[in-house]
XYZ file of C-alpha atoms in Angstrom:
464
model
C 79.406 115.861 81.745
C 81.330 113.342 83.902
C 83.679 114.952 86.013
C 87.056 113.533 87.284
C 87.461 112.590 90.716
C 89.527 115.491 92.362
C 92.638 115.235 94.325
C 91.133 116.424 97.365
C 88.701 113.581 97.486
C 91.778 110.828 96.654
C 93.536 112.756 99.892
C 90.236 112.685 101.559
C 89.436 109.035 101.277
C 92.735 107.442 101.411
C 90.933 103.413 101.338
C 89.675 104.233 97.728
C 92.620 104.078 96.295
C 93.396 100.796 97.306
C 89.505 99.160 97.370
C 90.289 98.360 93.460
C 92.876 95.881 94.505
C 91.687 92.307 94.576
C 91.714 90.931 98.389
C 91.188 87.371 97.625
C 93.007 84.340 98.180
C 92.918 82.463 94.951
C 91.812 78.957 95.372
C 92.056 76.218 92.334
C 89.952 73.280 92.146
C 88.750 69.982 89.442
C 85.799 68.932 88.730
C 85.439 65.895 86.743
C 82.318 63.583 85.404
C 80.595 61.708 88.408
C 77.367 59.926 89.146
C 73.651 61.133 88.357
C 72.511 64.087 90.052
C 69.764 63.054 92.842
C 67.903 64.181 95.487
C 66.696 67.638 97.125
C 68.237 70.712 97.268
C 67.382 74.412 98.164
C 69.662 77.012 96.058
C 70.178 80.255 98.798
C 67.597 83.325 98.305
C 67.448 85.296 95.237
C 70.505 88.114 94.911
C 68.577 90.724 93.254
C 65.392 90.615 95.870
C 67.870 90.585 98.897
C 69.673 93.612 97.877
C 66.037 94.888 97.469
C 64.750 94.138 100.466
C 67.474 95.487 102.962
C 67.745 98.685 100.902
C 63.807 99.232 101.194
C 63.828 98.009 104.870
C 66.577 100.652 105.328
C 64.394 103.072 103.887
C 61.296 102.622 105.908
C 60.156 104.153 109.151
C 60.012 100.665 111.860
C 61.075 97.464 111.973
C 61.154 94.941 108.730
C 62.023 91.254 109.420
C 64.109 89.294 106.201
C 63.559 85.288 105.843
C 65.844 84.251 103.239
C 68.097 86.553 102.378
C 71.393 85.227 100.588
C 74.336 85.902 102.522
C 76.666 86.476 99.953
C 79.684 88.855 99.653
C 77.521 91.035 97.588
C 74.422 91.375 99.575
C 76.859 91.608 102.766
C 78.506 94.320 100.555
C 74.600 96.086 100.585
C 74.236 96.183 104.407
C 77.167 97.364 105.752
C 76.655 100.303 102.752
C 72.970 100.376 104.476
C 74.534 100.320 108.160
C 76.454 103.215 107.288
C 73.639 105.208 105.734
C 71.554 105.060 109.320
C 70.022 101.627 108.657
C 70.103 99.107 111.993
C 70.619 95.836 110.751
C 70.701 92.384 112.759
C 71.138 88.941 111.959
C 69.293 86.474 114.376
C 70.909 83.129 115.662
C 67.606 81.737 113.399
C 69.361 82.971 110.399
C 66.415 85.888 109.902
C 67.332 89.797 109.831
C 65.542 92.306 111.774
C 66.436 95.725 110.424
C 65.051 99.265 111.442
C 64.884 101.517 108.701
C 66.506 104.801 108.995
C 63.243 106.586 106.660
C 63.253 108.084 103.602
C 64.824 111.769 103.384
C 66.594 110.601 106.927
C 69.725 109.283 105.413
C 72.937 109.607 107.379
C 76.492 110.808 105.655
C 78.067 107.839 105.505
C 81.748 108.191 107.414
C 83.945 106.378 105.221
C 83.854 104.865 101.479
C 81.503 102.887 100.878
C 83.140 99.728 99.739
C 81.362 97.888 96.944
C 83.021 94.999 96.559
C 82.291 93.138 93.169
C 78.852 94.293 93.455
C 77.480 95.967 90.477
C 73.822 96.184 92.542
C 74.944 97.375 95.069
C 76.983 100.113 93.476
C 74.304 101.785 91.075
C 71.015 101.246 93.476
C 72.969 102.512 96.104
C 74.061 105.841 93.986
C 70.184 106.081 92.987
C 69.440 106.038 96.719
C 71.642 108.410 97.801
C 71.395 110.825 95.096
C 68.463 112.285 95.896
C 69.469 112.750 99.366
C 71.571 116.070 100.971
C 74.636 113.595 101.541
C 77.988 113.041 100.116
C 79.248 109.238 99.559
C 82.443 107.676 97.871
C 81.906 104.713 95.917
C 84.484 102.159 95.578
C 84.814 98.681 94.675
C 86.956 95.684 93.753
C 89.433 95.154 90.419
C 86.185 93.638 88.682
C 83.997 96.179 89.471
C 86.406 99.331 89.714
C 85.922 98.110 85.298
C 82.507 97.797 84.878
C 80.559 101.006 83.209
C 78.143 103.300 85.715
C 77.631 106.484 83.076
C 74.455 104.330 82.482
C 73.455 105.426 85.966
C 75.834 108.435 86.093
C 73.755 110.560 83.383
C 70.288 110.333 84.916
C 71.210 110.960 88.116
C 72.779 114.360 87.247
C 69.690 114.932 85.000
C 68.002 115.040 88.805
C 70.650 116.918 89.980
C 72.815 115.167 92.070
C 76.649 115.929 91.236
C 78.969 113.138 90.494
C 82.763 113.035 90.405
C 84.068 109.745 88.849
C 87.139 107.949 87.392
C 87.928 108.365 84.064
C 85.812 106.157 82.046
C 82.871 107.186 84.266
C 83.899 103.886 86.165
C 84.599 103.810 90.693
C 85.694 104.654 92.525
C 83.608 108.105 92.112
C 82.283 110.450 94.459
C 78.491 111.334 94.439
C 76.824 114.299 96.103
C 72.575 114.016 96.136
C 71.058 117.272 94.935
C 68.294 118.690 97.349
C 65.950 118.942 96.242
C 66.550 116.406 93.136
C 64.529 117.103 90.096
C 61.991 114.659 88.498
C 62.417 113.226 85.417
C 60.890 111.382 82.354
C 63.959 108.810 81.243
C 64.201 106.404 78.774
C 66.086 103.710 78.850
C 68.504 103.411 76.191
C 69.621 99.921 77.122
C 67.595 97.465 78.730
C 68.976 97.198 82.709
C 66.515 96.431 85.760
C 69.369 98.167 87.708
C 69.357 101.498 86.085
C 65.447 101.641 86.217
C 65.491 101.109 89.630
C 68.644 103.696 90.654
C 66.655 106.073 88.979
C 63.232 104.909 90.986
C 64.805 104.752 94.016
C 66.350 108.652 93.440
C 62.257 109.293 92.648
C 61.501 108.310 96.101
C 62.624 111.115 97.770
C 62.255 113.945 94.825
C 59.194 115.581 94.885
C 56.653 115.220 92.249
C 56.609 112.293 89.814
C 59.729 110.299 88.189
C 59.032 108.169 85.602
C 61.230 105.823 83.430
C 60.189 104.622 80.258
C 61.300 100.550 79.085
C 61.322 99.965 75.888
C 62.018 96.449 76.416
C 60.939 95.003 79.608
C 63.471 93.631 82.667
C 63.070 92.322 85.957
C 60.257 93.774 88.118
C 61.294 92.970 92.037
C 61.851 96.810 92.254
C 58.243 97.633 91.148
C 56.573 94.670 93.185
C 58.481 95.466 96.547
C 58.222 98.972 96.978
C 54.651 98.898 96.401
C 54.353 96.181 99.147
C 56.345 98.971 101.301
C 53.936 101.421 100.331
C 55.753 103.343 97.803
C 52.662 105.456 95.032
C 53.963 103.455 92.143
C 51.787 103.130 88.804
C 52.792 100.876 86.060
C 51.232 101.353 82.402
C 52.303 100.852 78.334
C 51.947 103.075 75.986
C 52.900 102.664 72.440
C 54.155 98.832 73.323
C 56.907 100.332 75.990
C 56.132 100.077 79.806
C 56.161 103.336 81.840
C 57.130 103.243 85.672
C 55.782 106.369 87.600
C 56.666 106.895 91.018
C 55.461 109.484 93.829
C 58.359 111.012 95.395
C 58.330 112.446 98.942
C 57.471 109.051 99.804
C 56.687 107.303 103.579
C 58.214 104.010 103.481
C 55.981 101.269 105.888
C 57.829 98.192 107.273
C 57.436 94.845 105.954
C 58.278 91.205 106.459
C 60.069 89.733 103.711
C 60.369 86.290 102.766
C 62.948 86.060 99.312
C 62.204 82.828 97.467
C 65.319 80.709 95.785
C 67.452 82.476 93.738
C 66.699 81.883 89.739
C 70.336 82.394 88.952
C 71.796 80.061 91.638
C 69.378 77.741 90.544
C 70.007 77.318 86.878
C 73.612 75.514 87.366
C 71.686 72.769 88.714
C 68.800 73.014 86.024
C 71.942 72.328 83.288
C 73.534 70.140 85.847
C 70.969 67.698 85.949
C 69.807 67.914 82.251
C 73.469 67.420 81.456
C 74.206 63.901 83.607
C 72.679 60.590 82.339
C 70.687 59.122 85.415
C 69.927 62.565 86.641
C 66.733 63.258 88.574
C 66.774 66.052 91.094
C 64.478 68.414 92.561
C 65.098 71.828 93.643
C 63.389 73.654 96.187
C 61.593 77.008 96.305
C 63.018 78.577 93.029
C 61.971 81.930 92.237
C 60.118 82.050 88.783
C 59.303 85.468 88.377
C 58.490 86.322 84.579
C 60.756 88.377 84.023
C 63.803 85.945 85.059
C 62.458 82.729 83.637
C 63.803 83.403 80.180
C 66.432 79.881 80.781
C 64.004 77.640 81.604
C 61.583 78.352 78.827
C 65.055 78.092 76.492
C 65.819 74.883 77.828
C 62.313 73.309 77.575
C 62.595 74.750 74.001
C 65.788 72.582 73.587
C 63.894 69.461 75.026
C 64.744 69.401 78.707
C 62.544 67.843 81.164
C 61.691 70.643 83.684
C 58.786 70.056 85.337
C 57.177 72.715 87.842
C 55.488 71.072 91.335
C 53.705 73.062 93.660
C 53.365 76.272 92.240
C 52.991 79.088 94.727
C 53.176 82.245 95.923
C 55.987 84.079 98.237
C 55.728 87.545 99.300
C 54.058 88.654 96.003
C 56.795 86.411 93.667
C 55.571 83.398 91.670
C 57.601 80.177 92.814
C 57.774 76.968 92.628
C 59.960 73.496 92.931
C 61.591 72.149 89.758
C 61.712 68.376 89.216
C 64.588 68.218 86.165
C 65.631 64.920 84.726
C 68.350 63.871 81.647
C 67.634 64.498 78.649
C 69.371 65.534 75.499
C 68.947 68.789 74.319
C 69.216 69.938 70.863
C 69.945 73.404 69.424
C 68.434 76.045 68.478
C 68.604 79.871 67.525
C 67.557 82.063 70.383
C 65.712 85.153 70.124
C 67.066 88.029 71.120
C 63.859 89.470 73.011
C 64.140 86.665 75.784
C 68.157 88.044 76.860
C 66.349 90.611 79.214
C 65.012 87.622 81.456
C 68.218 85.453 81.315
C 70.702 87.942 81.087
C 72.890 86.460 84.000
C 72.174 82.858 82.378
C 73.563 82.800 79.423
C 77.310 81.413 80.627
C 75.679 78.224 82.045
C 73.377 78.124 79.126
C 76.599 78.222 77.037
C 77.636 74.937 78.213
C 74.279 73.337 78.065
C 74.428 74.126 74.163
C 78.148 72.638 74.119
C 76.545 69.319 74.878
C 73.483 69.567 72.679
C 72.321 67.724 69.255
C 73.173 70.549 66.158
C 73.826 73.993 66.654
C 73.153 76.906 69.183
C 72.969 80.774 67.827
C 72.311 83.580 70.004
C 72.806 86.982 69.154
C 72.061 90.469 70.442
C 74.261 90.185 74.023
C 76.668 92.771 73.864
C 75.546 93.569 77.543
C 77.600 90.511 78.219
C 80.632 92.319 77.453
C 80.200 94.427 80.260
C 79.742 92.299 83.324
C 82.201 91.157 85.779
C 84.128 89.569 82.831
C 83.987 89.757 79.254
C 81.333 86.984 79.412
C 81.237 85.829 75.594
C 85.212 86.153 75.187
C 86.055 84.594 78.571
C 83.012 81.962 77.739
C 84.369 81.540 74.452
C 88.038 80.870 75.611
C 86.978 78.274 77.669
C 84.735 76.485 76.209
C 87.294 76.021 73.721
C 90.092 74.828 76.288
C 87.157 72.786 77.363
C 86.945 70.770 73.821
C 83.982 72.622 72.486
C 83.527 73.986 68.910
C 82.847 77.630 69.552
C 82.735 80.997 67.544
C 82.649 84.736 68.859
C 80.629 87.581 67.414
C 80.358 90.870 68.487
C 76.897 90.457 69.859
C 77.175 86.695 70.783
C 78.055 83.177 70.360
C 77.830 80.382 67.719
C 78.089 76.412 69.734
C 78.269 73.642 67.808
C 76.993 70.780 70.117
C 78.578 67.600 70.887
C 75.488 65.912 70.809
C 75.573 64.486 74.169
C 78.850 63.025 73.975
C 81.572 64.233 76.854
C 83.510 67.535 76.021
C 87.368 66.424 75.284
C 89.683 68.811 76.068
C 93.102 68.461 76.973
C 94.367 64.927 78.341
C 95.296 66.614 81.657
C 92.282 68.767 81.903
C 91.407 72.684 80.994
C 92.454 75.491 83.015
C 89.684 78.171 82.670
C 90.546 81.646 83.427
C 87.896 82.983 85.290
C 88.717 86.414 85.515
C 87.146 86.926 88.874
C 83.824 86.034 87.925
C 81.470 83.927 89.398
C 79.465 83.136 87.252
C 82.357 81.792 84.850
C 83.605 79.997 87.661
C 80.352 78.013 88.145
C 79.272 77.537 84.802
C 82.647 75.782 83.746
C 82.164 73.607 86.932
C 79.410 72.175 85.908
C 81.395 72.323 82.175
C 83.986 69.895 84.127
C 81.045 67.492 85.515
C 79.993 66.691 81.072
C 83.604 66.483 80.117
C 86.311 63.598 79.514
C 88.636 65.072 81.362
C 87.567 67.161 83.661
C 87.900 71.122 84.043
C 90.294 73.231 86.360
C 88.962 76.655 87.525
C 91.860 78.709 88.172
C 89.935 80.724 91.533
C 86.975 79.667 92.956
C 87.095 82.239 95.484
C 84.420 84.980 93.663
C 82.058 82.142 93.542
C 81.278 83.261 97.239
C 79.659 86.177 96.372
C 76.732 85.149 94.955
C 76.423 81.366 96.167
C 78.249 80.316 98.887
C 77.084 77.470 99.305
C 77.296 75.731 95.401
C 80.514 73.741 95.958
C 78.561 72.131 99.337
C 75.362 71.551 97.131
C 76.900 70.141 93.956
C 78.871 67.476 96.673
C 75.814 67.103 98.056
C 73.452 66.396 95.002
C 76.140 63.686 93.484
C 76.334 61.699 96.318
């Protein structure tokens, strides 16, 4: 059972109360049709491998150098939680980070809350880190976040022992105290998240025996593949078609030097961007295609774009490669449910490429949508439809009826798009504005900044 955060911690830990407050400056901007998308660009590193890779450099005994990394509000959000925990972490005048890893089991109490930001990583592979550890942390975060569910993460972690105090709802800010020594445990997923899996992995690494978590639908593997290049005992195998995760706990963390390829996500705006624009022919450097995050570009090959994969290649034990895309019109189609794992933070952007296909675009079974920063199919839905696109909401998904390459036509003086503090709203309906008639006005660009800073500098720079 959940329990409430107590008075005594609110008194304690006076800055939780107000970390749910938004601290942005709310910035408004247009974007409108322009010229073909041309050239070479390089999207920033992946999000989910930089978390990854200062957490597991935190972890391990020496010194781990990061090529790469995105510097984001959200990873940011990740090292100074890291800092606090006993972690020394440096960024170079080169742009590469040196950190010095404070060792498993070695985990300082951190002094104040650790502030999450809008950072859903950082916020549940942070509570798997610590739980397992003789420490006390408060969690807090943002408006967006301070919403988003963490019982997911919440229940196994007490199954291990660690206690947890949250907000009602089982949402932050919450207060988490690591049971020593945790317990190991045999859990199966009951909804497909790569961040759950890897909380309760990264609580295994200091529990002793084995923890293993059982996927009955596979997600995103950077968890597995690092900490085995860090020298974590970790054995992957399937039994009865689900995929079972063991880890050795009591673990000895070595250093490593990271490179983190282009960042799938960040890279998929463009993808759509380019498909989207007649004349379009651009090339985008070092994008991660790891198998299980490639789930958009085998739906948009499916849908006839022209995606083309040069120089295929290895980085620090992650398949990548550069992606030549050129115009083309897509045309729609019903998408299965099984690939949502390996989009799951696509499907906004993929939204809008369906808005301007040939026919009609189904998918169904994404009620994880619901539950990210936004409302994604309700806030996607809304405006899409401000936008001049025929769109209808289900519980589990969304029905687009394509324009069939034709501009979207919305409003004579443009849409205003709520984006609720979500970034990936915010730069999906950008690229919305760059197909439409009229053009498209996002209400706050600001959250864009914590996953890709540098996508207003890029799209400039690929229409010029």
């Amino acid at each position: 059972m959940i329990k409430s955060v107590p008075a005594r911690a609110r008194r304690a830990l006076p800055e939780a109360r107000g970390a749910v407050k938004d601290r942005r400056l709310m910035t408004s901007h247009s974007f409108a049709a322009h010229g073909p998308l041309r050239g070479t660009i390089r999207v920033p590193g992946d999000k989910s491998i930089s978390h990854r890779a200062l957490m597991f450099a935190g972890l391990a005994v020496g010194q781990s150098r990061i090529t790469g990394l995105l510097e984001g509000e959200d990873v940011l959000a990740t090292a100074a939680a890291m800092r606090q925990l006993g972690a020394s972490i440096l960024r170079g005048a080169d742009g590469k980070w040196t950190v010095h890893g404070a060792g498993v089991g070695s985990l300082l109490e951190p002094k104040t809350a650790l502030d999450m930001g809008n950072s859903g990583t950082s916020a549940r592979l942070l509570m798997g880190l610590i739980a397992s550890h003789a420490i006390t942390a408060t969690f807090t975060g943002d408006a967006s976040l301070s919403g988003r569910p963490m019982k997911r993460v919440i229940d196994p972690l007490m199954q291990m022992g660690a206690s947890i105090e949250a907000s009602p709802g089982g949402t932050l800010p919450l207060m988490l105290r690591g049971a020593q020594p945790a317990v190991p445990i045999t859990y199966r997923l009951p909804v497909a998240s790569a961040q759950v899996k890897s909380a309760v992995l990264l609580a295994g690494l200091n529990t002793p025996g084995i923890t293993r978590v059982i996927e009955p639908v596979p997600t995103r593997d950077h968890t597995e593949r690092m900490l085995t290049g860090f020298g974590a005992r970790l054995e992957v195998g399937e039994e009865g078609g689900e995929r079972i995760i063991a880890i050795h706990g009591e673990a000895d963390l070595r250093p490593m030097d990271v490179t983190v390829p282009g960042d799938p996500s960040s890279a998929a705006f463009f993808m759509v961007a380019a498909t989207l624009v007649p004349g379009s022919d651009l090339t985008i450097r070092n994008v991660g295609l790891n198998p299980t995050r490639a789930g958009l570009l085998h739906v948009l090959r499916q849908m006839g774009a022209d995606i083309t994969e040069v120089d295929a290649r290895d980085v620090g034990g992650e398949p990548v490669a550069d992606l030549k895309v050129r115009h083309a019109q897509l045309a729609g189609i019903d998408i299965d449910p099984a690939i949502a794992p390996s989009m799951i933070d696509e499907f906004p952007v993929l939204f809008v490429a369906a808005a301007l296909a040939s026919g009609t675009t189904r998918t169904t079974g994404l009620e994880e949508l619901r539950v990210k920063e936004s409302d994604r199919l309700a806030v996607m839905a809304a405006a899409l439809k401000l936008a001049g696109a025929r769109v209808e909401e289900h519980e589990d998904g969304l029905t687009i009826h394509g324009t069939g390459g034709d501009p979207l036509a919305g409003t004579p003086e443009g849409a205003l798009v709520a984006t609720r503090l979500d970034h990936r709203i915010a730069m999906s309906m950008a690229i919305a504005g760059l197909a439409s008639r009229d053009g498209v006005r996002i209400d706050d660009t600001s959250p864009i900044n914590t996953s890709f800073p540098t996508f207003m500098g890029l799209l400039a720079e690929a229409g010029q």
